[in-house]
CSV table of C-alpha atoms and ligand atoms in Angstrom, one decimal:
chain,number,residue,atom,x,y,z
A,25,MET,CA,99.3,166.4,106.3
A,26,HIS,CA,100.1,169.6,108.3
A,27,ASP,CA,101.2,169.5,111.9
A,28,PHE,CA,98.5,170.1,114.4
A,29,GLU,CA,100.0,170.5,117.9
A,30,VAL,CA,99.8,172.7,121.0
A,31,THR,CA,102.7,173.7,123.2
A,32,ILE,CA,101.9,174.7,126.7
A,33,LEU,CA,103.7,177.9,127.8
A,34,GLY,CA,101.8,178.4,131.0
A,35,CYS,CA,99.3,176.3,133.0
A,36,GLY,CA,99.2,178.0,136.4
A,37,SER,CA,96.3,180.0,137.7
A,38,ALA,CA,96.1,183.6,139.0
A,39,THR,CA,98.8,183.8,141.6
A,40,PRO,CA,102.4,183.9,140.3
A,41,SER,CA,104.4,180.9,141.3
A,42,LEU,CA,107.9,179.6,140.8
A,43,LEU,CA,106.4,176.3,139.5
A,44,ARG,CA,104.1,177.6,136.8
A,45,ASN,CA,103.5,180.5,134.5
A,46,PRO,CA,100.0,182.0,133.9
A,47,SER,CA,98.0,180.8,130.9
A,48,ALA,CA,99.4,180.8,127.4
A,49,GLN,CA,99.7,178.2,124.7
A,50,LEU,CA,101.1,178.1,121.2
A,51,LEU,CA,99.0,176.3,118.6
A,52,ASN,CA,100.5,175.2,115.4
A,53,VAL,CA,97.7,174.4,112.9
A,54,ALA,CA,97.6,174.3,109.1
A,55,GLY,CA,100.8,176.2,108.8
A,56,HIS,CA,99.6,179.0,111.2
A,57,SER,CA,101.1,180.0,114.5
A,58,PHE,CA,98.3,181.0,117.0
A,59,LEU,CA,98.8,182.2,120.5
A,60,ILE,CA,96.0,181.3,122.9
A,61,ASP,CA,95.9,183.6,126.0
A,62,CYS,CA,99.0,185.6,126.9
A,63,GLY,CA,99.6,185.8,130.7
A,64,GLU,CA,102.6,187.6,132.2
A,65,GLY,CA,105.9,186.1,131.2
A,66,THR,CA,104.6,184.7,127.9
A,67,GLN,CA,107.4,186.4,125.9
A,68,ILE,CA,110.0,184.7,128.0
A,69,GLN,CA,108.2,181.4,127.6
A,70,LEU,CA,108.0,181.8,123.8
A,71,ARG,CA,111.8,182.4,123.7
A,72,LYS,CA,112.5,179.4,126.0
A,73,ASN,CA,110.5,177.3,123.6
A,74,ALA,CA,112.3,178.7,120.5
A,75,ALA,CA,109.1,180.1,119.1
A,76,LYS,CA,109.3,182.7,116.4
A,77,ILE,CA,107.4,185.7,117.7
A,78,GLN,CA,106.8,187.4,114.4
A,79,ARG,CA,105.3,184.2,112.9
A,80,ILE,CA,102.4,184.5,115.3
A,81,SER,CA,99.5,185.7,113.2
A,82,HIS,CA,96.6,185.6,115.6
A,83,VAL,CA,96.2,185.9,119.4
A,84,PHE,CA,93.1,184.5,121.0
A,85,ILE,CA,92.3,186.0,124.4
A,86,SER,CA,89.6,184.2,126.5
A,87,HIS,CA,88.9,186.9,129.1
A,88,LEU,CA,90.3,189.9,130.8
A,89,HIS,CA,91.6,188.4,134.1
A,90,GLY,CA,95.2,189.5,134.3
A,91,ASP,CA,96.6,185.9,134.3
A,92,HIS,CA,95.2,185.5,130.7
A,93,TYR,CA,96.3,188.7,129.0
A,94,LEU,CA,98.8,190.8,131.0
A,95,GLY,CA,101.7,189.6,128.8
A,96,LEU,CA,100.0,190.9,125.7
A,97,LEU,CA,101.0,194.6,126.0
A,98,GLY,CA,104.6,193.6,126.3
A,99,LEU,CA,104.4,191.2,123.3
A,100,LEU,CA,102.7,193.9,121.1
A,101,GLN,CA,105.5,196.3,122.0
A,102,THR,CA,108.3,193.8,121.2
A,103,MET,CA,106.7,193.1,117.8
A,104,HIS,CA,106.7,196.9,117.3
A,105,LEU,CA,110.3,197.3,118.3
A,106,LEU,CA,111.4,194.5,116.1
A,107,GLY,CA,109.7,196.3,113.1
A,108,ARG,CA,107.0,193.8,112.4
A,109,LYS,CA,105.5,194.3,109.0
A,110,THR,CA,102.6,191.9,108.9
A,111,LYS,CA,99.2,192.3,110.4
A,112,LEU,CA,98.4,190.8,113.8
A,113,THR,CA,94.8,189.7,114.4
A,114,LEU,CA,93.5,189.8,118.0
A,115,VAL,CA,90.4,187.7,118.7
A,116,CYS,CA,89.3,189.0,122.1
A,117,PRO,CA,86.7,190.7,124.3
A,118,PRO,CA,86.0,194.2,122.9
A,119,GLU,CA,87.2,195.9,126.1
A,120,LEU,CA,90.8,194.8,125.4
A,121,LYS,CA,91.0,197.3,122.6
A,122,GLU,CA,90.3,200.1,125.1
A,123,ILE,CA,93.2,198.8,127.3
A,124,ILE,CA,95.6,198.6,124.3
A,125,ASP,CA,94.6,202.1,123.0
A,126,LEU,CA,95.1,203.6,126.5
A,127,GLN,CA,98.6,202.1,126.8
A,128,ASN,CA,99.6,203.3,123.4
A,129,LYS,CA,98.2,206.8,124.1
A,130,HIS,CA,100.1,207.3,127.3
A,131,SER,CA,103.3,205.7,126.0
A,132,GLN,CA,102.9,207.9,122.9
A,133,THR,CA,103.4,204.8,120.7
A,134,THR,CA,102.1,204.4,117.2
A,135,ILE,CA,102.3,200.7,116.5
A,136,VAL,CA,104.2,200.1,113.2
A,137,TYR,CA,102.1,197.2,112.1
A,138,GLU,CA,98.3,196.8,111.6
A,139,ILE,CA,96.3,195.3,114.5
A,140,GLU,CA,93.0,193.8,113.3
A,141,TYR,CA,90.4,193.2,116.0
A,142,ILE,CA,87.8,190.4,116.0
A,143,PHE,CA,85.6,190.7,119.0
A,144,THR,CA,84.2,187.6,120.8
A,145,ASN,CA,80.6,187.3,121.9
A,146,PRO,CA,80.3,186.0,125.4
A,147,LYS,CA,76.6,185.2,124.9
A,148,GLN,CA,76.7,182.7,122.1
A,149,ALA,CA,78.9,180.5,120.0
A,150,GLU,CA,80.2,182.2,116.9
A,151,LEU,CA,82.6,181.5,114.0
A,152,VAL,CA,85.4,184.0,114.7
A,153,TRP,CA,87.8,183.1,111.9
A,154,GLU,CA,88.4,180.7,109.0
A,155,ASP,CA,90.5,180.1,106.0
A,156,ASP,CA,90.3,177.3,103.5
A,157,LYS,CA,91.8,174.8,105.9
A,158,ILE,CA,90.5,175.5,109.4
A,159,GLU,CA,87.8,177.3,111.2
A,160,VAL,CA,87.8,178.8,114.7
A,161,LYS,CA,84.7,179.1,116.9
A,162,SER,CA,84.3,180.9,120.2
A,163,PHE,CA,81.8,179.6,122.7
A,164,PRO,CA,80.6,181.0,126.1
A,165,LEU,CA,82.1,179.7,129.4
A,166,ARG,CA,80.7,180.5,132.8
A,167,HIS,CA,83.1,182.6,134.8
A,168,ARG,CA,83.1,185.6,137.1
A,169,ILE,CA,83.4,187.9,134.1
A,170,ASN,CA,82.7,187.3,130.4
A,171,CYS,CA,84.8,184.5,129.1
A,172,THR,CA,84.9,182.4,126.0
A,173,GLY,CA,86.5,179.1,125.0
A,174,PHE,CA,87.8,178.4,121.5
A,175,LEU,CA,87.4,175.4,119.1
A,176,PHE,CA,89.9,175.0,116.3
A,177,LYS,CA,88.8,172.5,113.7
A,178,GLU,CA,90.1,171.4,110.3
A,179,LYS,CA,87.7,171.7,107.4
A,180,PRO,CA,86.8,168.6,105.4
A,181,HIS,CA,89.8,167.5,103.4
A,182,LEU,CA,89.6,166.9,99.7
A,183,LYS,CA,89.7,163.2,98.6
A,184,ASN,CA,93.0,161.7,97.5
A,185,ILE,CA,93.3,160.5,93.9
A,186,ILE,CA,94.7,157.0,93.1
A,187,LYS,CA,96.8,157.9,90.0
A,188,GLU,CA,97.1,154.4,88.6
A,189,LYS,CA,93.3,154.1,88.6
A,190,LEU,CA,92.9,157.2,86.4
A,191,ASP,CA,95.0,155.5,83.7
A,192,GLU,CA,93.2,152.2,84.2
A,193,PHE,CA,89.8,153.8,83.6
A,194,ASN,CA,91.0,156.3,81.0
A,195,VAL,CA,89.9,159.3,83.1
A,196,PRO,CA,91.4,162.6,81.9
A,197,THR,CA,93.2,164.9,84.5
A,198,SER,CA,90.5,167.5,83.8
A,199,GLN,CA,88.3,165.4,86.1
A,200,VAL,CA,90.6,165.6,89.1
A,201,ASN,CA,89.1,168.6,90.8
A,202,LYS,CA,85.6,167.1,90.6
A,203,LEU,CA,86.9,163.8,92.0
A,204,ARG,CA,88.7,165.4,94.9
A,205,LEU,CA,85.4,167.0,95.9
A,206,GLY,CA,83.7,163.6,95.9
A,207,PHE,CA,81.9,163.6,92.5
A,208,ASP,CA,82.0,160.8,89.9
A,209,ALA,CA,84.1,161.3,86.8
A,210,ILE,CA,83.4,161.0,83.1
A,211,ASN,CA,86.1,159.1,81.2
A,212,GLU,CA,87.5,159.6,77.7
A,213,LYS,CA,84.7,157.3,76.2
A,214,GLY,CA,82.0,159.3,78.0
A,215,LYS,CA,81.4,156.7,80.6
A,216,THR,CA,80.7,157.6,84.2
A,217,ILE,CA,83.2,156.1,86.7
A,218,ALA,CA,82.2,156.0,90.3
A,219,ASN,CA,84.2,158.2,92.6
A,220,ASP,CA,85.2,155.4,95.1
A,221,LYS,CA,87.0,153.5,92.3
A,222,LEU,CA,89.3,156.4,91.7
A,223,THR,CA,89.9,158.0,95.1
A,224,VAL,CA,90.5,157.2,98.8
A,225,SER,CA,88.9,159.0,101.6
A,226,ALA,CA,90.6,162.0,103.2
A,227,PRO,CA,92.0,161.8,106.7
A,228,VAL,CA,89.5,162.8,109.4
A,229,GLN,CA,89.1,166.4,110.5
A,230,ARG,CA,91.2,167.0,113.6
A,231,SER,CA,90.1,169.4,116.3
A,232,TYR,CA,91.4,171.1,119.5
A,233,ALA,CA,89.3,173.0,122.1
A,234,TYR,CA,90.5,175.4,124.8
A,235,CYS,CA,88.2,175.7,127.8
A,236,SER,CA,89.7,178.6,129.8
A,237,ASP,CA,88.4,179.7,133.2
A,238,THR,CA,84.9,178.3,133.9
A,239,ASN,CA,83.0,176.5,136.6
A,240,TYR,CA,81.2,173.2,135.8
A,241,TYR,CA,79.1,174.2,132.8
A,242,GLU,CA,77.3,171.6,130.8
A,243,GLU,CA,76.5,174.0,127.9
A,244,ILE,CA,80.2,173.5,126.9
A,245,ILE,CA,79.4,169.8,126.0
A,246,GLU,CA,77.6,170.6,122.7
A,247,HIS,CA,80.5,172.8,121.5
A,248,ILE,CA,83.3,170.3,122.1
A,249,LYS,CA,81.5,167.1,121.3
A,250,GLY,CA,83.9,164.5,119.9
A,251,THR,CA,86.9,166.8,119.9
A,252,ASP,CA,90.3,165.1,119.6
A,253,LEU,CA,92.0,167.1,122.4
A,254,VAL,CA,90.4,169.4,124.9
A,255,TYR,CA,92.3,171.6,127.4
A,256,HIS,CA,90.0,172.2,130.3
A,257,GLU,CA,90.8,174.2,133.4
A,258,ALA,CA,91.1,172.3,136.7
A,259,THR,CA,92.1,174.9,139.2
A,260,PHE,CA,91.2,172.7,142.2
A,261,LEU,CA,90.9,169.2,143.6
A,262,GLU,CA,87.6,167.9,145.0
A,263,ALA,CA,88.4,169.0,148.6
A,264,GLU,CA,88.1,172.6,147.4
A,265,ILE,CA,84.9,172.2,145.5
A,266,GLU,CA,83.1,175.0,147.4
A,267,ARG,CA,86.0,177.3,146.7
A,268,ALA,CA,85.8,176.3,143.0
A,269,LYS,CA,82.1,177.2,142.9
A,270,LYS,CA,82.7,180.6,144.6
A,271,THR,CA,85.5,181.5,142.3
A,272,PHE,CA,83.9,180.2,139.1
A,273,HIS,CA,86.5,177.5,138.6
A,274,SER,CA,86.4,173.8,138.1
A,275,THR,CA,87.8,170.7,139.8
A,276,ALA,CA,89.6,167.9,138.0
A,277,LYS,CA,86.6,165.6,138.5
A,278,GLN,CA,84.3,168.2,137.0
A,279,ALA,CA,86.5,168.7,134.0
A,280,ALA,CA,86.6,164.9,133.5
A,281,THR,CA,82.8,164.8,133.7
A,282,ILE,CA,82.5,167.3,130.9
A,283,ALA,CA,85.1,165.3,128.9
A,284,SER,CA,83.2,162.1,129.4
A,285,LYS,CA,79.8,163.6,128.5
A,286,ALA,CA,81.2,165.3,125.4
A,287,GLU,CA,82.8,162.0,124.3
A,288,ILE,CA,86.1,163.7,123.5
A,289,LYS,CA,89.2,161.6,122.7
A,290,GLN,CA,91.7,163.2,125.1
A,291,LEU,CA,91.6,165.6,128.0
A,292,LEU,CA,94.4,167.9,129.1
A,293,LEU,CA,94.0,169.5,132.5
A,294,GLY,CA,95.6,172.9,133.4
A,295,HIS,CA,95.2,176.2,135.2
A,296,PHE,CA,96.3,174.6,138.5
A,297,SER,CA,96.2,176.6,141.7
A,298,ALA,CA,99.6,177.5,143.1
A,299,ARG,CA,98.7,175.6,146.3
A,300,TYR,CA,99.3,172.3,144.5
A,301,GLY,CA,103.0,171.5,144.2
A,302,ASN,CA,102.6,168.3,142.2
A,303,THR,CA,99.7,167.3,140.0
A,304,ASP,CA,99.3,163.7,140.9
A,305,GLY,CA,96.0,164.4,142.7
A,306,PHE,CA,94.5,165.7,139.5
A,307,ILE,CA,95.2,162.5,137.6
A,308,ILE,CA,93.9,160.4,140.6
A,309,GLU,CA,90.6,162.3,140.7
A,310,ALA,CA,90.0,162.6,136.9
A,311,LYS,CA,91.0,159.2,135.6
A,312,PRO,CA,88.2,157.1,137.1
A,313,ILE,CA,85.7,159.4,135.3
A,314,PHE,CA,87.7,160.0,132.1
A,315,GLU,CA,90.6,157.5,131.5
A,316,ASN,CA,92.4,159.4,128.7
A,317,THR,CA,93.4,162.4,130.9
A,318,LEU,CA,96.8,164.1,130.9
A,319,VAL,CA,98.0,167.0,133.1
A,320,ALA,CA,99.5,169.9,131.2
A,321,GLN,CA,103.3,170.4,131.5
A,322,GLU,CA,104.9,173.6,130.5
A,323,GLY,CA,107.3,173.3,127.6
A,324,GLN,CA,105.5,170.1,126.5
A,325,THR,CA,104.0,169.8,123.0
A,326,TYR,CA,100.8,167.7,122.5
A,327,LYS,CA,100.1,166.4,119.0
A,328,ILE,CA,96.5,166.2,117.8
A,329,ASN,CA,96.2,163.1,115.7
B,26,ZN,ZN1,92.7,182.3,135.1
B,27,ZN,ZN1,89.6,184.1,135.2
């Protein structure tokens, strides 16, 4: 089974701080290297974490507040200077293309590799990308400007064949593809052999959701229902709930409430305001509502099992 894991590169909110970098994470899924948001300083964070920049095939940008994308122009330029040959796909708000085009125009740069754009829709959930192993959906969040979250989910796995059973029931190998899809087999004597005698079930489909900047928004629940690991912003603690409302952010308790209602497996809190030196308060406020809560730590990798 492929690795499915996320490395936190930045989990601070808007104001730069010596403690935390702005939002960015590297998701390793089904052999792909995906970057999710790209705040200022992401290139340095990628290097610190020994990530291979040119291996990144897709960048997912949640919204156009600077703390979520200002590192992207630099990253695109580095890929250019290093002579990247492969296409880079940007899944992002449409306005980001204007910003990138303007930068390239005034720096008189013609990027040497192809950039493919897939625009997110802030109004409704959409499938934004898929291959034979995974699918990625975007879904609306509620923030001061258009903002989307992303759900990364494995596709149903094929069933695993029990080789000794093929011999035992005289099933020819020509039946294997059918069996892996879940159909019964016909053996050499023309007899039907039930699928469950010859196969074992595939591992469950793993999933990861990224809920970027948002205030308490129950519409998120349907999109992340049952997800294995959810990163949800928790910019503030409960004492700042009014401030959270005004700035379209969430508290730790609100994030935990969403996690609990969506019956997810594990919650990872992030996007902490620079006012909080340590994150103990986030755990103290979230755990009574949703026990399986972690606070994000930069440089840490979280496995999705
Ligand atoms: Zn932010
Ligand atoms: Zn924002």
